[in-house]
Amino acid sequence: AKRLELPELTMVCDALPFLGECRLVHVQGLLARMESERPAGARRGGRRGRAVQPAPATDEAEPGWMALAGYIDRMPPTTALVLEDGDLRATNPLLAALIPKAKLHAFPRLSDRALQGWIGERARRRGVLFEAAALRLLAESAPTDVAEDRQWHALWTLSAEIEKLSLYASAERISEAEVRRLVPAALESRIYVLTDAVADRRFGEAVAALEDLLASGRPAPVLLAAIAGRYRQLLLLREMSDASVPAPTIQDRLGIRNELQFRRLREQATRTSPARLEAAYQRILATDRAIKRGKNDDITALEMLVAELAG
C-alpha cells in the first residue's frame, strides 16, 4: 500500500475472477497509512507535553482513501478484499469507517505457553502427540516474521512441520530426537544453545550441544563461525555499553531484532570482563588458523576450543 492509490485498488477489485469463483485482493499496510500520513498539525502535540490529538475521521486525514468505505458497498460480490496491518490505534479513521462493513480479526503474538498449546492442539487434530521435550523444542525453534519491529510467529511454517512430523514419526508420540532430525529450524536452535552455553561457561550443556550438531552432520567450520560471531557480538556490545551508547542504538547496530536475545547478550557481556572477551576471541582466531594450516583436524580443534572456553 505504500504507493497505492484508490483508483488502482478499485480497478483491481472490479476485475472479474479468472478460472475461479472469487478474486482475492490482498493489501498490506493500507490502514497504517492513516496514522503515518496524517496532517502535520494532527501529529504535533501541544505545549507542556499535551497529548497528541488523533487525526479526524474525515477525508482530510488521508485524501481519497476515506471513499473506500463507500466503494465497499458496490464492490463485486466475487471479490474478497483483505487488508493486512500491524498494530493500529483505535482512533484510526479508515478502520472506524470499515468496521461496520468488514470482518475484523486480530492475531496477537502468542506467548511461549500459548504457542506450545497451539502446536499440541494442531498435532492432536492430526492424531499424534508430542513428548513434553519435543513440544518445547519445536516451540523454541519456531520461525518468526518480523513486522513493524515486533516478532510474530510464522504459524504456516509450523503447521507444515507438524504435518511432516506426523507423517514420518515412528510412533504416535513424537520424540525430541525426531524433531531435531526432521525440523531444520530445531537444528539451528541447537547452534544458539551451543554458543549460549559456551558464553555462559556451562561445560556439560556446551559439549552435549556440540556432539548433537556434529552427529547431525553440521560442519565444524560452520559451528566455529557461529561461536566467533557470538563473541564478536559480545565484544561490540561491551564496548558500546562502556561508551554509554543507548541500548536501542546498540541493538540496531548489532542487527538484533529479538528483544529476549538482546537482553541475554547484554547480560553475558556485562558479567564478562573485556580482557576475557578479547582473550576468547584471540583463542578462536588461533583455532581457525590451526585448522586452515593443517595443524589440527577441524573437529578436534573445535572440541578443544569449546572445552577451553566453556570449561
CSV table of C-alpha atoms in Angstrom, one decimal:
chain,number,residue,atom,x,y,z
A,1,ALA,CA,0.0,0.0,0.0
A,2,LYS,CA,3.0,2.3,0.1
A,3,ARG,CA,2.4,3.9,-3.3
A,4,LEU,CA,-1.1,2.5,-3.9
A,5,GLU,CA,-3.9,4.9,-4.9
A,6,LEU,CA,-7.6,4.3,-4.5
A,7,PRO,CA,-8.4,4.2,-8.3
A,8,GLU,CA,-5.7,1.5,-8.7
A,9,LEU,CA,-7.3,-0.6,-6.0
A,10,THR,CA,-10.8,-0.3,-7.2
A,11,MET,CA,-9.7,-1.2,-10.7
A,12,VAL,CA,-8.2,-4.4,-9.4
A,13,CYS,CA,-11.2,-5.2,-7.3
A,14,ASP,CA,-13.7,-4.5,-10.1
A,15,ALA,CA,-12.0,-7.1,-12.3
A,16,LEU,CA,-13.8,-10.5,-12.8
A,17,PRO,CA,-12.2,-13.6,-11.4
A,18,PHE,CA,-10.3,-15.8,-13.8
A,19,LEU,CA,-10.6,-19.6,-13.5
A,20,GLY,CA,-12.1,-19.3,-10.1
A,21,GLU,CA,-15.2,-18.3,-8.2
A,22,CYS,CA,-13.6,-15.5,-6.3
A,23,ARG,CA,-10.9,-12.8,-6.8
A,24,LEU,CA,-8.7,-12.3,-3.7
A,25,VAL,CA,-7.1,-8.8,-3.3
A,26,HIS,CA,-4.5,-8.6,-0.5
A,27,VAL,CA,-3.3,-5.2,0.5
A,28,GLN,CA,-0.6,-4.8,3.2
A,29,GLY,CA,-0.2,-1.6,5.3
A,30,LEU,CA,-3.1,0.5,4.0
A,31,LEU,CA,-4.7,1.2,7.4
A,32,ALA,CA,-1.3,2.2,8.8
A,33,ARG,CA,-1.1,5.0,6.3
A,34,MET,CA,-3.9,6.7,8.1
A,35,GLU,CA,-1.6,7.1,11.1
A,36,SER,CA,1.7,7.8,9.3
A,37,GLU,CA,0.4,10.3,6.7
A,38,ARG,CA,-1.8,12.4,8.9
A,39,PRO,CA,-1.6,16.2,8.5
A,40,ALA,CA,1.3,17.8,10.2
A,41,GLY,CA,-0.9,19.7,12.7
A,42,ALA,CA,-2.5,16.4,13.8
A,43,ARG,CA,0.8,14.9,14.6
A,44,ARG,CA,2.1,17.7,16.7
A,45,GLY,CA,1.4,17.8,20.4
A,46,GLY,CA,0.5,20.9,22.3
A,47,ARG,CA,2.7,22.7,24.8
A,48,ARG,CA,4.0,21.3,28.0
A,49,GLY,CA,3.5,17.7,27.0
A,50,ARG,CA,-0.1,17.9,26.0
A,51,ALA,CA,-1.3,14.7,24.4
A,52,VAL,CA,-1.2,14.3,20.6
A,53,GLN,CA,-4.7,14.6,19.2
A,54,PRO,CA,-5.8,11.8,16.8
A,55,ALA,CA,-6.5,12.6,13.2
A,56,PRO,CA,-10.1,13.4,12.5
A,57,ALA,CA,-12.2,10.8,10.7
A,58,THR,CA,-12.6,12.9,7.6
A,59,ASP,CA,-11.2,13.0,4.1
A,60,GLU,CA,-8.6,15.4,5.4
A,61,ALA,CA,-7.0,12.6,7.4
A,62,GLU,CA,-5.9,10.9,4.1
A,63,PRO,CA,-7.4,12.5,0.9
A,64,GLY,CA,-9.3,10.0,-1.2
A,65,TRP,CA,-9.0,6.9,0.9
A,66,MET,CA,-12.0,7.6,3.1
A,67,ALA,CA,-14.1,6.9,0.0
A,68,LEU,CA,-13.0,3.2,0.2
A,69,ALA,CA,-15.8,2.7,2.8
A,70,GLY,CA,-18.4,3.8,0.2
A,71,TYR,CA,-16.8,1.7,-2.5
A,72,ILE,CA,-17.2,-1.5,-0.4
A,73,ASP,CA,-21.0,-1.2,-0.8
A,74,ARG,CA,-20.7,-1.6,-4.6
A,75,MET,CA,-17.7,-3.9,-4.8
A,76,PRO,CA,-18.4,-7.0,-6.9
A,77,PRO,CA,-19.6,-9.9,-4.8
A,78,THR,CA,-16.9,-12.1,-6.5
A,79,THR,CA,-14.1,-10.0,-4.9
A,80,ALA,CA,-12.7,-10.6,-1.4
A,81,LEU,CA,-10.6,-7.6,-0.2
A,82,VAL,CA,-8.2,-8.4,2.6
A,83,LEU,CA,-6.4,-5.5,4.4
A,84,GLU,CA,-3.4,-6.7,6.5
A,85,ASP,CA,-1.8,-4.4,9.0
A,86,GLY,CA,0.2,-4.5,12.2
A,87,ASP,CA,-0.8,-2.7,15.4
A,88,LEU,CA,-3.4,0.1,14.9
A,89,ARG,CA,-4.8,2.8,17.0
A,90,ALA,CA,-8.5,2.7,17.9
A,91,THR,CA,-8.8,6.2,16.5
A,92,ASN,CA,-7.7,5.1,13.0
A,93,PRO,CA,-10.3,6.9,10.8
A,94,LEU,CA,-10.4,4.4,7.9
A,95,LEU,CA,-10.6,1.4,10.3
A,96,ALA,CA,-13.5,3.1,12.1
A,97,ALA,CA,-15.3,3.6,8.8
A,98,LEU,CA,-14.7,0.0,7.6
A,99,ILE,CA,-15.6,-1.9,10.8
A,100,PRO,CA,-19.4,-1.9,10.1
A,101,LYS,CA,-18.7,-3.3,6.7
A,102,ALA,CA,-15.9,-5.8,7.3
A,103,LYS,CA,-14.9,-8.8,9.4
A,104,LEU,CA,-12.1,-7.8,11.8
A,105,HIS,CA,-9.6,-10.5,13.0
A,106,ALA,CA,-6.8,-9.8,15.4
A,107,PHE,CA,-3.8,-12.1,15.6
A,108,PRO,CA,-1.7,-11.2,18.7
A,109,ARG,CA,1.8,-12.7,19.2
A,110,LEU,CA,1.5,-15.9,21.1
A,111,SER,CA,3.3,-16.3,24.4
A,112,ASP,CA,5.6,-19.3,24.7
A,113,ARG,CA,3.0,-21.3,26.6
A,114,ALA,CA,0.2,-20.4,24.2
A,115,LEU,CA,2.4,-21.4,21.3
A,116,GLN,CA,3.0,-24.8,22.8
A,117,GLY,CA,-0.7,-25.2,23.3
A,118,TRP,CA,-1.3,-24.2,19.7
A,119,ILE,CA,1.2,-26.8,18.5
A,120,GLY,CA,-0.2,-29.5,20.7
A,121,GLU,CA,-3.8,-28.9,19.6
A,122,ARG,CA,-2.7,-28.8,15.9
A,123,ALA,CA,-0.9,-32.2,16.4
A,124,ARG,CA,-3.9,-33.8,18.1
A,125,ARG,CA,-6.0,-32.9,15.1
A,126,ARG,CA,-3.6,-35.0,13.0
A,127,GLY,CA,-3.8,-37.9,15.5
A,128,VAL,CA,-0.3,-37.5,17.1
A,129,LEU,CA,1.1,-36.3,20.4
A,130,PHE,CA,4.3,-34.6,21.3
A,131,GLU,CA,6.6,-35.5,24.2
A,132,ALA,CA,7.0,-32.5,26.5
A,133,ALA,CA,10.6,-32.0,25.5
A,134,ALA,CA,9.7,-32.3,21.8
A,135,LEU,CA,6.9,-29.8,22.1
A,136,ARG,CA,9.2,-27.3,23.9
A,137,LEU,CA,11.9,-27.7,21.3
A,138,LEU,CA,9.6,-27.2,18.3
A,139,ALA,CA,8.1,-24.1,20.0
A,140,GLU,CA,11.6,-22.7,20.7
A,141,SER,CA,12.6,-23.2,17.1
A,142,ALA,CA,9.5,-21.6,15.7
A,143,PRO,CA,10.5,-19.1,12.9
A,144,THR,CA,9.2,-15.6,13.2
A,145,ASP,CA,8.0,-13.0,10.8
A,146,VAL,CA,9.3,-9.5,11.7
A,147,ALA,CA,6.7,-6.8,11.2
A,148,GLU,CA,6.9,-3.2,12.5
A,149,ASP,CA,9.8,-4.1,14.9
A,150,ARG,CA,7.9,-6.9,16.6
A,151,GLN,CA,8.2,-10.6,16.3
A,152,TRP,CA,5.3,-12.7,15.0
A,153,HIS,CA,5.4,-16.5,14.8
A,154,ALA,CA,5.2,-17.9,11.3
A,155,LEU,CA,2.4,-20.4,12.0
A,156,TRP,CA,2.1,-21.6,8.4
A,157,THR,CA,5.7,-22.9,8.6
A,158,LEU,CA,5.0,-24.6,12.0
A,159,SER,CA,1.9,-26.2,10.6
A,160,ALA,CA,3.9,-27.7,7.7
A,161,GLU,CA,6.5,-29.0,10.2
A,162,ILE,CA,3.7,-30.6,12.3
A,163,GLU,CA,2.3,-32.3,9.2
A,164,LYS,CA,5.7,-33.6,8.3
A,165,LEU,CA,6.4,-34.9,11.8
A,166,SER,CA,3.0,-36.7,11.8
A,167,LEU,CA,3.8,-38.4,8.5
A,168,TYR,CA,7.3,-39.5,9.3
A,169,ALA,CA,7.3,-40.1,13.1
A,170,SER,CA,8.0,-43.6,14.1
A,171,ALA,CA,5.2,-43.7,16.7
A,172,GLU,CA,2.0,-41.8,17.7
A,173,ARG,CA,4.1,-39.8,20.2
A,174,ILE,CA,6.7,-37.6,18.6
A,175,SER,CA,10.1,-37.5,20.4
A,176,GLU,CA,12.6,-34.8,20.8
A,177,ALA,CA,15.1,-36.7,18.7
A,178,GLU,CA,12.6,-36.8,15.8
A,179,VAL,CA,12.1,-33.1,16.0
A,180,ARG,CA,15.8,-32.5,15.9
A,181,ARG,CA,16.2,-34.9,12.9
A,182,LEU,CA,13.3,-33.7,10.8
A,183,VAL,CA,13.0,-29.9,11.6
A,184,PRO,CA,15.8,-27.8,10.2
A,185,ALA,CA,14.9,-24.8,12.5
A,186,ALA,CA,15.3,-27.1,15.5
A,187,LEU,CA,18.9,-27.8,14.5
A,188,GLU,CA,19.5,-24.1,14.1
A,189,SER,CA,18.3,-23.5,17.6
A,190,ARG,CA,20.8,-26.0,18.8
A,191,ILE,CA,23.5,-23.8,17.4
A,192,TYR,CA,22.2,-21.0,19.5
A,193,VAL,CA,22.2,-23.3,22.5
A,194,LEU,CA,25.8,-24.2,21.8
A,195,THR,CA,27.0,-20.5,21.6
A,196,ASP,CA,24.9,-19.6,24.6
A,197,ALA,CA,26.3,-22.4,26.7
A,198,VAL,CA,29.9,-21.6,25.7
A,199,ALA,CA,29.5,-17.9,26.5
A,200,ASP,CA,27.9,-18.8,29.9
A,201,ARG,CA,30.7,-21.4,30.6
A,202,ARG,CA,28.1,-24.2,31.0
A,203,PHE,CA,30.5,-27.0,30.1
A,204,GLY,CA,28.2,-30.0,30.1
A,205,GLU,CA,25.5,-28.3,28.0
A,206,ALA,CA,28.0,-26.9,25.6
A,207,VAL,CA,29.6,-30.3,25.0
A,208,ALA,CA,26.3,-32.0,24.6
A,209,ALA,CA,25.1,-29.5,22.0
A,210,LEU,CA,28.4,-29.7,20.1
A,211,GLU,CA,28.1,-33.5,20.0
A,212,ASP,CA,24.5,-33.3,18.7
A,213,LEU,CA,25.4,-30.9,16.0
A,214,LEU,CA,28.4,-32.8,14.8
A,215,ALA,CA,26.4,-36.0,14.8
A,216,SER,CA,23.7,-34.4,12.7
A,217,GLY,CA,26.3,-33.5,10.1
A,218,ARG,CA,26.9,-29.8,10.8
A,219,PRO,CA,30.4,-28.9,9.5
A,220,ALA,CA,32.9,-27.9,12.2
A,221,PRO,CA,33.8,-24.6,10.4
A,222,VAL,CA,30.1,-23.6,10.5
A,223,LEU,CA,30.0,-24.1,14.2
A,224,LEU,CA,33.3,-22.3,14.7
A,225,ALA,CA,31.9,-19.3,12.8
A,226,ALA,CA,28.8,-19.3,15.0
A,227,ILE,CA,31.0,-19.2,18.2
A,228,ALA,CA,33.1,-16.5,16.7
A,229,GLY,CA,30.0,-14.5,15.8
A,230,ARG,CA,28.7,-14.7,19.3
A,231,TYR,CA,32.0,-13.4,20.8
A,232,ARG,CA,32.1,-10.7,18.2
A,233,GLN,CA,28.7,-9.5,19.3
A,234,LEU,CA,29.7,-9.7,23.0
A,235,LEU,CA,32.8,-7.6,22.3
A,236,LEU,CA,30.9,-4.9,20.4
A,237,LEU,CA,28.1,-4.8,22.9
A,238,ARG,CA,30.5,-4.5,25.8
A,239,GLU,CA,32.5,-1.7,24.1
A,240,MET,CA,29.4,0.3,23.2
A,241,SER,CA,27.9,-0.2,26.7
A,242,ASP,CA,31.1,1.1,28.3
A,243,ALA,CA,30.8,4.1,26.0
A,244,SER,CA,27.3,4.8,27.3
A,245,VAL,CA,25.6,4.1,23.9
A,246,PRO,CA,21.8,3.8,24.4
A,247,ALA,CA,20.5,0.2,24.3
A,248,PRO,CA,18.2,0.8,21.3
A,249,THR,CA,21.1,2.1,19.3
A,250,ILE,CA,23.3,-0.9,20.3
A,251,GLN,CA,20.5,-3.3,19.3
A,252,ASP,CA,20.1,-1.6,15.9
A,253,ARG,CA,23.9,-1.6,15.2
A,254,LEU,CA,24.2,-5.3,16.1
A,255,GLY,CA,21.1,-6.1,13.9
A,256,ILE,CA,19.3,-8.0,16.7
A,257,ARG,CA,15.6,-7.8,16.4
A,258,ASN,CA,14.7,-10.2,19.1
A,259,GLU,CA,14.4,-8.4,22.5
A,260,LEU,CA,14.9,-11.6,24.5
A,261,GLN,CA,18.1,-12.4,22.6
A,262,PHE,CA,19.4,-8.9,23.1
A,263,ARG,CA,18.8,-8.9,26.8
A,264,ARG,CA,20.6,-12.3,27.0
A,265,LEU,CA,23.6,-11.0,25.2
A,266,ARG,CA,23.7,-7.9,27.3
A,267,GLU,CA,23.7,-10.0,30.5
A,268,GLN,CA,26.6,-12.1,29.2
A,269,ALA,CA,28.6,-9.1,28.1
A,270,THR,CA,28.1,-7.3,31.4
A,271,ARG,CA,29.3,-10.1,33.6
A,272,THR,CA,32.4,-10.9,31.4
A,273,SER,CA,35.4,-8.6,31.5
A,274,PRO,CA,36.7,-7.1,28.3
A,275,ALA,CA,40.0,-8.8,28.8
A,276,ARG,CA,38.4,-12.2,28.9
A,277,LEU,CA,36.3,-11.5,25.9
A,278,GLU,CA,39.4,-10.4,23.9
A,279,ALA,CA,41.3,-13.5,25.1
A,280,ALA,CA,38.5,-15.7,24.0
A,281,TYR,CA,38.3,-14.1,20.6
A,282,GLN,CA,42.1,-14.5,20.1
A,283,ARG,CA,41.7,-18.2,21.0
A,284,ILE,CA,39.0,-18.6,18.4
A,285,LEU,CA,41.3,-16.9,15.8
A,286,ALA,CA,44.2,-19.2,16.8
A,287,THR,CA,41.9,-22.3,16.3
A,288,ASP,CA,40.8,-21.0,12.9
A,289,ARG,CA,44.5,-20.6,11.8
A,290,ALA,CA,45.4,-24.1,13.2
A,291,ILE,CA,42.6,-25.7,11.1
A,292,LYS,CA,43.5,-23.8,7.9
A,293,ARG,CA,47.2,-24.5,8.3
A,294,GLY,CA,46.6,-28.2,8.9
A,295,LYS,CA,47.9,-28.3,12.4
A,296,ASN,CA,44.7,-29.9,13.8
A,297,ASP,CA,41.7,-31.5,12.1
A,298,ASP,CA,38.6,-29.3,12.4
A,299,ILE,CA,36.6,-31.5,14.8
A,300,THR,CA,39.5,-32.0,17.3
A,301,ALA,CA,40.3,-28.3,17.2
A,302,LEU,CA,36.7,-27.3,17.7
A,303,GLU,CA,36.3,-29.7,20.6
A,304,MET,CA,39.4,-28.3,22.3
A,305,LEU,CA,38.2,-24.8,21.8
A,306,VAL,CA,34.7,-25.5,23.3
A,307,ALA,CA,36.3,-27.3,26.3
A,308,GLU,CA,38.7,-24.3,26.9
A,309,LEU,CA,36.1,-21.6,26.5
A,310,ALA,CA,33.3,-23.3,28.4
A,311,GLY,CA,35.4,-25.2,31.0
